[in-house]
Short mmCIF file of C-alpha atoms in Angstrom, two decimals:
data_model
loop_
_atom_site.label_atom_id
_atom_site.label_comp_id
_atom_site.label_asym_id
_atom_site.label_seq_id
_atom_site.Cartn_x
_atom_site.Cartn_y
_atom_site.Cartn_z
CA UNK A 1 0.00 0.00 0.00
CA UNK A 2 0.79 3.36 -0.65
CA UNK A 3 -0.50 6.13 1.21
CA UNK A 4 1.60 7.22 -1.06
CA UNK A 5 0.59 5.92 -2.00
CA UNK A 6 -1.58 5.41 0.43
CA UNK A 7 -0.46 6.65 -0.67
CA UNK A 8 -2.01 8.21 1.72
CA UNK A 9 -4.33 11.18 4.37
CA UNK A 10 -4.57 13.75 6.94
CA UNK A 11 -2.98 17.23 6.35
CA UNK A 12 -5.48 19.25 8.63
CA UNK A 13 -4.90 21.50 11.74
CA UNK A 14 -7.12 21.91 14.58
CA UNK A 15 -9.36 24.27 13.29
CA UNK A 16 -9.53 23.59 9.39
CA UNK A 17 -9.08 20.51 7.69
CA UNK A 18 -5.87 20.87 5.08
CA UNK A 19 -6.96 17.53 2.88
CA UNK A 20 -5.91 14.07 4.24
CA UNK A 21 -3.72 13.54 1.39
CA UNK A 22 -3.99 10.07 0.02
CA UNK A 23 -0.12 10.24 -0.72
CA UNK A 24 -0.47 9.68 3.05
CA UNK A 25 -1.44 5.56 2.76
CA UNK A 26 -1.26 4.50 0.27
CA UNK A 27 -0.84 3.76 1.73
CA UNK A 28 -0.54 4.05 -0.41
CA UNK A 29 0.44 4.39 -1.67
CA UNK A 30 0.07 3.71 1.07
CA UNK A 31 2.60 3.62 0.45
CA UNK A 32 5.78 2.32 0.46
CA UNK A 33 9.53 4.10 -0.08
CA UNK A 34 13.10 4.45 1.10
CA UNK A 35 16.47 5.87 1.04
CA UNK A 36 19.94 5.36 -0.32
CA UNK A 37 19.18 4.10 -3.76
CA UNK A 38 17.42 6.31 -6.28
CA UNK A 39 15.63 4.39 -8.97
CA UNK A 40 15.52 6.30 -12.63
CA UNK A 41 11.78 7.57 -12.50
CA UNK A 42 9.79 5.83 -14.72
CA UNK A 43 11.83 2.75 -13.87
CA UNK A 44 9.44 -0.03 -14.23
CA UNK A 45 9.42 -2.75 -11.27
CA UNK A 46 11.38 -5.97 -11.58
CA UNK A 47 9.23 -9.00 -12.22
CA UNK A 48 10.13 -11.04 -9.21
CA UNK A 49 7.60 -7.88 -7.79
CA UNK A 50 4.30 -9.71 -6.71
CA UNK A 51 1.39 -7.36 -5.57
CA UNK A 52 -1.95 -9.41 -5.00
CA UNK A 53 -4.96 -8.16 -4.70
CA UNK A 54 -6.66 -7.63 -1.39
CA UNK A 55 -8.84 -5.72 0.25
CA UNK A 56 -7.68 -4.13 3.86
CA UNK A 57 -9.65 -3.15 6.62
CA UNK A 58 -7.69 -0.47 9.33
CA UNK A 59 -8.83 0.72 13.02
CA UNK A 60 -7.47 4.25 13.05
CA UNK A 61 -6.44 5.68 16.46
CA UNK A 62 -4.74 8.90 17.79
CA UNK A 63 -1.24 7.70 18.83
CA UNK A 64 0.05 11.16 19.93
CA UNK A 65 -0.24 14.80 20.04
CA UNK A 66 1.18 18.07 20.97
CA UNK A 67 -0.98 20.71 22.88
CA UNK A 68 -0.34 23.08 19.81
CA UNK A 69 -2.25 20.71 17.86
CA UNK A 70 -5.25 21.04 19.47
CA UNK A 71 -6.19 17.25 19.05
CA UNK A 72 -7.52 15.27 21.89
CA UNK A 73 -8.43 12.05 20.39
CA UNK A 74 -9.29 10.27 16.79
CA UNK A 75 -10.55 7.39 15.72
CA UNK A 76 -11.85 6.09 12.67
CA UNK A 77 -11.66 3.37 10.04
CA UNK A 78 -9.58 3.06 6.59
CA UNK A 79 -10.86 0.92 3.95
CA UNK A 80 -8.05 -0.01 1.20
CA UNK A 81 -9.12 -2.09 -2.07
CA UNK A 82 -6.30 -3.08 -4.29
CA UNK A 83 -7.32 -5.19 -7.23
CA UNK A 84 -5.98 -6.10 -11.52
CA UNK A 85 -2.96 -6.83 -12.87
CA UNK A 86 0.38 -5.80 -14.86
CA UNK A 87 -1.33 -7.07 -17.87
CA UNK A 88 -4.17 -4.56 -17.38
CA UNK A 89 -3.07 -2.09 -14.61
CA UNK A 90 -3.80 -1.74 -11.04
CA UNK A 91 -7.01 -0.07 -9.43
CA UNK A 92 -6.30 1.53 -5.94
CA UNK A 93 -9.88 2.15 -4.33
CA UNK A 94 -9.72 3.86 -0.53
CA UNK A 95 -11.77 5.85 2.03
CA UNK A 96 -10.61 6.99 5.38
CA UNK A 97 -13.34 8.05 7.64
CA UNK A 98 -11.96 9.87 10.90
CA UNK A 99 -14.04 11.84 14.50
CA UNK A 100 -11.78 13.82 15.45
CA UNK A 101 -12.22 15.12 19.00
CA UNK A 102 -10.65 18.95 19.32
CA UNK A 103 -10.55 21.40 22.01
CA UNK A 104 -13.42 23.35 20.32
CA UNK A 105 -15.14 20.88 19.13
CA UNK A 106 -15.47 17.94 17.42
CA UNK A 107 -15.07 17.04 13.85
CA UNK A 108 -15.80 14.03 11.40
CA UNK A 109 -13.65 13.80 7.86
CA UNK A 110 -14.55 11.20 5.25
CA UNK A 111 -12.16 10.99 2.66
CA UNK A 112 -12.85 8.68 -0.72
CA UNK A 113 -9.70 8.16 -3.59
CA UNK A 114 -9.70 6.08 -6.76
CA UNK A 115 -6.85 5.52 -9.02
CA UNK A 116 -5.82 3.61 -11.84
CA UNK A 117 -2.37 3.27 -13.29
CA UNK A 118 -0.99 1.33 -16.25
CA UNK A 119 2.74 0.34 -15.64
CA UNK A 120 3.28 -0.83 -19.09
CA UNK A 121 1.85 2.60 -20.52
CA UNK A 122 3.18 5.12 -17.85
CA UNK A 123 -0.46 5.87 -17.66
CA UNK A 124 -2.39 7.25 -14.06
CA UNK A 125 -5.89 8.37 -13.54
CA UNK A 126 -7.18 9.36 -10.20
CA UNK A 127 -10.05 11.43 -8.55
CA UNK A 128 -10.82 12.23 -5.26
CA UNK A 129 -13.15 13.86 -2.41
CA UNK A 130 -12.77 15.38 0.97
CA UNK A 131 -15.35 15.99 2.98
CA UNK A 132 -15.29 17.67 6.75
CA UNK A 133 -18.58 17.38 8.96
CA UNK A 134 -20.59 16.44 5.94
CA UNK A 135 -19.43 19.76 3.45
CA UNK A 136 -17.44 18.98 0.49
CA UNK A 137 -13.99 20.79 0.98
CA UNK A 138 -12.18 19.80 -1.90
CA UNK A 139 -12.64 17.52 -5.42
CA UNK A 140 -9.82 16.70 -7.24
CA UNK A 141 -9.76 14.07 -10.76
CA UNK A 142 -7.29 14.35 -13.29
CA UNK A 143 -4.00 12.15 -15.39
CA UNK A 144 -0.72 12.08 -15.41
CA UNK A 145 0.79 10.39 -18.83
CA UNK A 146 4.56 9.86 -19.22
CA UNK A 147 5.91 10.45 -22.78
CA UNK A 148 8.88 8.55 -24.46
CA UNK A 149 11.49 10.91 -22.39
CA UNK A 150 9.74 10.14 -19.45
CA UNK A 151 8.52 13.54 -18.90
CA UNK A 152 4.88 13.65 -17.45
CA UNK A 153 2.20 15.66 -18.37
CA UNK A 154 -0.30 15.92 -16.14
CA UNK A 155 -4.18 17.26 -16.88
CA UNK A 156 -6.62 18.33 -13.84
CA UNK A 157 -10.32 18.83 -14.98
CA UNK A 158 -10.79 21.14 -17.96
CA UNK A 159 -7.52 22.79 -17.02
CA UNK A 160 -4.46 22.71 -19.57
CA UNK A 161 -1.90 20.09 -19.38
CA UNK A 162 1.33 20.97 -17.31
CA UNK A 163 4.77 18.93 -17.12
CA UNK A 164 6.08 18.23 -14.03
CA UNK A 165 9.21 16.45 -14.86
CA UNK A 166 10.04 13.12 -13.89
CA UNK A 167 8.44 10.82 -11.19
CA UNK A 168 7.00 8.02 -10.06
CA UNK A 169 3.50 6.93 -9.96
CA UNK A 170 2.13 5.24 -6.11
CA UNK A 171 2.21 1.69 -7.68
CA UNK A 172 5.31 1.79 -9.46
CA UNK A 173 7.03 3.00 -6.63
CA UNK A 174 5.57 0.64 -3.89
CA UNK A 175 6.75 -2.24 -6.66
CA UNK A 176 10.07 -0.71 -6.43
CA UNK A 177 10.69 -0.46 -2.63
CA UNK A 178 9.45 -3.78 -2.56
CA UNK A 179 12.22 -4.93 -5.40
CA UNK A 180 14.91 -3.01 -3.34
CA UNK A 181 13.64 -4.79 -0.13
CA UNK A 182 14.25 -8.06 -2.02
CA UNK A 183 17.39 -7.15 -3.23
CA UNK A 184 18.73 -5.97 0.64
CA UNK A 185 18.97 -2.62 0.00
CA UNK A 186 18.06 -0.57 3.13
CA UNK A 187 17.07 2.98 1.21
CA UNK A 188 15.34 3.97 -2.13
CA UNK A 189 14.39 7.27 -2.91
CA UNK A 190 12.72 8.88 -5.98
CA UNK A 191 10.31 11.41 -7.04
CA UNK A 192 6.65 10.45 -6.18
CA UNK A 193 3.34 12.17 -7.57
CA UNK A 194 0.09 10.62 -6.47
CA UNK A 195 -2.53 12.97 -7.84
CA UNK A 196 -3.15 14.57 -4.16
CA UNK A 197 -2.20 17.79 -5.53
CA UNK A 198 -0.24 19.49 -8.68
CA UNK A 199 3.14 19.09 -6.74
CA UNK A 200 5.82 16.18 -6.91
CA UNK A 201 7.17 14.99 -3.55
CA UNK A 202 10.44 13.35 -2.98
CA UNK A 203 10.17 10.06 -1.22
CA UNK A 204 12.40 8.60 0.78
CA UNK A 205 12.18 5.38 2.35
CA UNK A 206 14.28 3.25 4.92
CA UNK A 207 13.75 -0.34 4.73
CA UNK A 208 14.94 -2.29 7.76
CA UNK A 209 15.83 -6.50 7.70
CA UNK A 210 13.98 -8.70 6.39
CA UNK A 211 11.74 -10.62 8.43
CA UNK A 212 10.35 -14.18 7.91
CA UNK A 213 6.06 -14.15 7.32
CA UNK A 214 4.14 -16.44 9.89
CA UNK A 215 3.63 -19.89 8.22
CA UNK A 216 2.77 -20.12 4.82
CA UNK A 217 3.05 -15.80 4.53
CA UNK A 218 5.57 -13.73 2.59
CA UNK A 219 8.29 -12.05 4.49
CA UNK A 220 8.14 -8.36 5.24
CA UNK A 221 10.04 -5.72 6.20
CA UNK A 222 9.22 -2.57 8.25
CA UNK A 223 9.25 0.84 6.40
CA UNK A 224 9.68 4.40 6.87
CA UNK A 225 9.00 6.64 4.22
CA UNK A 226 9.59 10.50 4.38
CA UNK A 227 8.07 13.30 1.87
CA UNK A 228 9.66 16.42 1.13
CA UNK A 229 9.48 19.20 -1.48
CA UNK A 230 10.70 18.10 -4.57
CA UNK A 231 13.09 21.21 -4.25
CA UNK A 232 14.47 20.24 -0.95
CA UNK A 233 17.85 18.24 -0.99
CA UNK A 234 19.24 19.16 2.18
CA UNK A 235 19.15 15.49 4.11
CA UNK A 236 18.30 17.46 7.60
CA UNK A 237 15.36 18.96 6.61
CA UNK A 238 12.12 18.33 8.08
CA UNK A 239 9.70 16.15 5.60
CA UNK A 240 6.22 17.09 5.14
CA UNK A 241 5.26 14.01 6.70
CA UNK A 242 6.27 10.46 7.18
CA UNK A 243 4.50 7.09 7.11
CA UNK A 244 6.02 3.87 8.70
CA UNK A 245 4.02 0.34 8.31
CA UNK A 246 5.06 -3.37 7.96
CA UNK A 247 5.37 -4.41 4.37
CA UNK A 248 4.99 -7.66 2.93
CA UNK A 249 6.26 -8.92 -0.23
CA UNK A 250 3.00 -9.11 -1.46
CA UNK A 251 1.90 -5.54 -1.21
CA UNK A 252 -0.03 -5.92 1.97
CA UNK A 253 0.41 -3.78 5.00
CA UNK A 254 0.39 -3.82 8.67
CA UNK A 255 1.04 -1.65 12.02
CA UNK A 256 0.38 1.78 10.13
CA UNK A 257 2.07 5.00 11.61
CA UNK A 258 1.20 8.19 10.38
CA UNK A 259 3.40 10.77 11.23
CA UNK A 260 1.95 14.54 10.53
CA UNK A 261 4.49 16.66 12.99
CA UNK A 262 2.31 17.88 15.63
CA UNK A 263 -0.14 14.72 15.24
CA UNK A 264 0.40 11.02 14.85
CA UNK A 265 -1.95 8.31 13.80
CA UNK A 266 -1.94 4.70 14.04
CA UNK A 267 -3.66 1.90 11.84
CA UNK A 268 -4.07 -1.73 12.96
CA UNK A 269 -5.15 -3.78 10.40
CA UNK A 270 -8.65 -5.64 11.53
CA UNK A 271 -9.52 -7.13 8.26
CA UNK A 272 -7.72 -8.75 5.47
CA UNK A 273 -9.53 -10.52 2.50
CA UNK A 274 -7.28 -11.45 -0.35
CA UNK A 275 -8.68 -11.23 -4.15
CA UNK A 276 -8.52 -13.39 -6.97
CA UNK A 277 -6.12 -12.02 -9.62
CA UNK A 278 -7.82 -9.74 -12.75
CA UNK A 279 -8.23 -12.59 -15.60
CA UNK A 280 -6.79 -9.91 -17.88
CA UNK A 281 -9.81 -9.83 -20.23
CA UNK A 282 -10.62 -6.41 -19.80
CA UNK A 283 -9.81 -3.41 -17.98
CA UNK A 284 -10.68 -2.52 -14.09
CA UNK A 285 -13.19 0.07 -14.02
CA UNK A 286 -13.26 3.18 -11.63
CA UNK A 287 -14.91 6.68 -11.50
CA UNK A 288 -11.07 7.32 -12.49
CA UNK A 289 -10.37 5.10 -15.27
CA UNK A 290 -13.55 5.52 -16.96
CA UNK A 291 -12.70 9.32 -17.81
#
């Protein structure tokens, strides 16, 4: 998952919501990234890469807060659908649905995404919807396409296209931490856009050892991943945000941390129901991929 892309989900202060960027989860994007190694954007994954389809199920809790943030407690649920297939592309379906008590007040966000992204064709389609005590705050649908240079275009509503360089999409990157977990490298970083806004972030993500799955399971690895302005290159900065999970080698993840500065949020996965693979006779359908 990436929640970045997850992914992923919350960018709000006390007082007015600031979007619950899906980059955040992805989740997905989540979500997935790391350090040390940069992958060429546009890089497609290795094909030792596995990602099954599943659909995830997460308790959300406040795990911390400082009293500038005005936070006293959260809770809510994130629902993360992952289905297709490299032969036809990925769909990323997710909602996050959050009551967030505040020191004036309370406040309920509901957050819906859907994505799809062709590997093969560099090709990403996503829309989205944020919603704070029942008001729409912000719509967002749009594409990104990457030419032969791997340059990306990217085209929001009836607005004009605009390039935004090079970057990864939230599936192709996940694929790719995932490839650098396999191959023991402990960092990957590259350019990320998820379609959470008109900006590309730069991820980075630390991977730690691998760790054997229980039984039958694929291993996994825990993961930190970092955003930062695409500008930024100084290695003290501050990210944006970070997002930390257990990732298997099957896409799936576990023991969410969401890291927002003055706010952290946890995820513990409560439901898992794996999906049968896309029989690659057509193409998955979303709100997205149907524009």
């Amino acid at each position: 998952m990436m929640i970045g892309r997850a992914g992923t989900f919350l960018y709000h202060r006390c007082s007015k919501p600031r979007g619950m960027s899906m980059r955040t989860l992805a989740v997905t994007g989540i979500f997935c990234s790391t350090f040390a190694m940069t992958a060429a954007a546009g890089m497609p994954p290795q094909p030792g890469v596995t990602l099954e389809p599943h659909r995830a199920v997460y308790d959300l809790t406040l795990a911390w807060a400082s009293g500038q943030s005005g936070i006293e407690g959260l809770h809510g649920r994130f629902v993360y659908s992952f289905t297709g297939a490299p032969c036809e592309g990925y769909v990323t379906e997710m909602r996050m649905v959050t009551d967030i008590a505040r020191e004036h007040g309370a406040m309920v966000t509901d957050q819906t995404s859907s994505s799809f992204e062709d590997l093969e064709k560099g090709a990403f389609s996503f829309s989205s919807k944020m919603f704070a005590d029942y008001s729409l705050q912000s719509e967002t649908a749009g594409e990104a396409n990457r030419a032969a240079d791997h340059m990306i275009a990217v085209k929001l509503g009836d607005q004009n296209p605009f390039d935004i360089g090079k970057a990864q999409f939230p599936t192709e990157y996940l694929a790719n931490v995932l490839d650098a977990a396999a191959a023991g490298k402990h960092v990957y970083e590259a350019a990320s856009f998820d379609g959470s806004g008109e900006e590309v972030m730069r991820a980075v993500t630390l991977i730690g050892d691998r760790e054997k799955g229980v039984g039958s399971g694929p291993d996994q690895w825990p993961v930190t991943t970092a955003y930062f302005p695409i500008a930024s290159q100084d290695g003290d900065q501050t990210p944006d945000y970070t997002v930390s999970m257990t990732l298997a080698a099957n896409g799936v993840s576990r023991d969410l941390l969401m890291d927002f500065g003055n706010f952290k949020m946890a995820g513990h996965l409560d439901k898992l129901e794996m999906l049968d693979p896309a029989a690659c006779e057509g193409l998955p359908t979303t709100a997205a991929s149907q524009r």
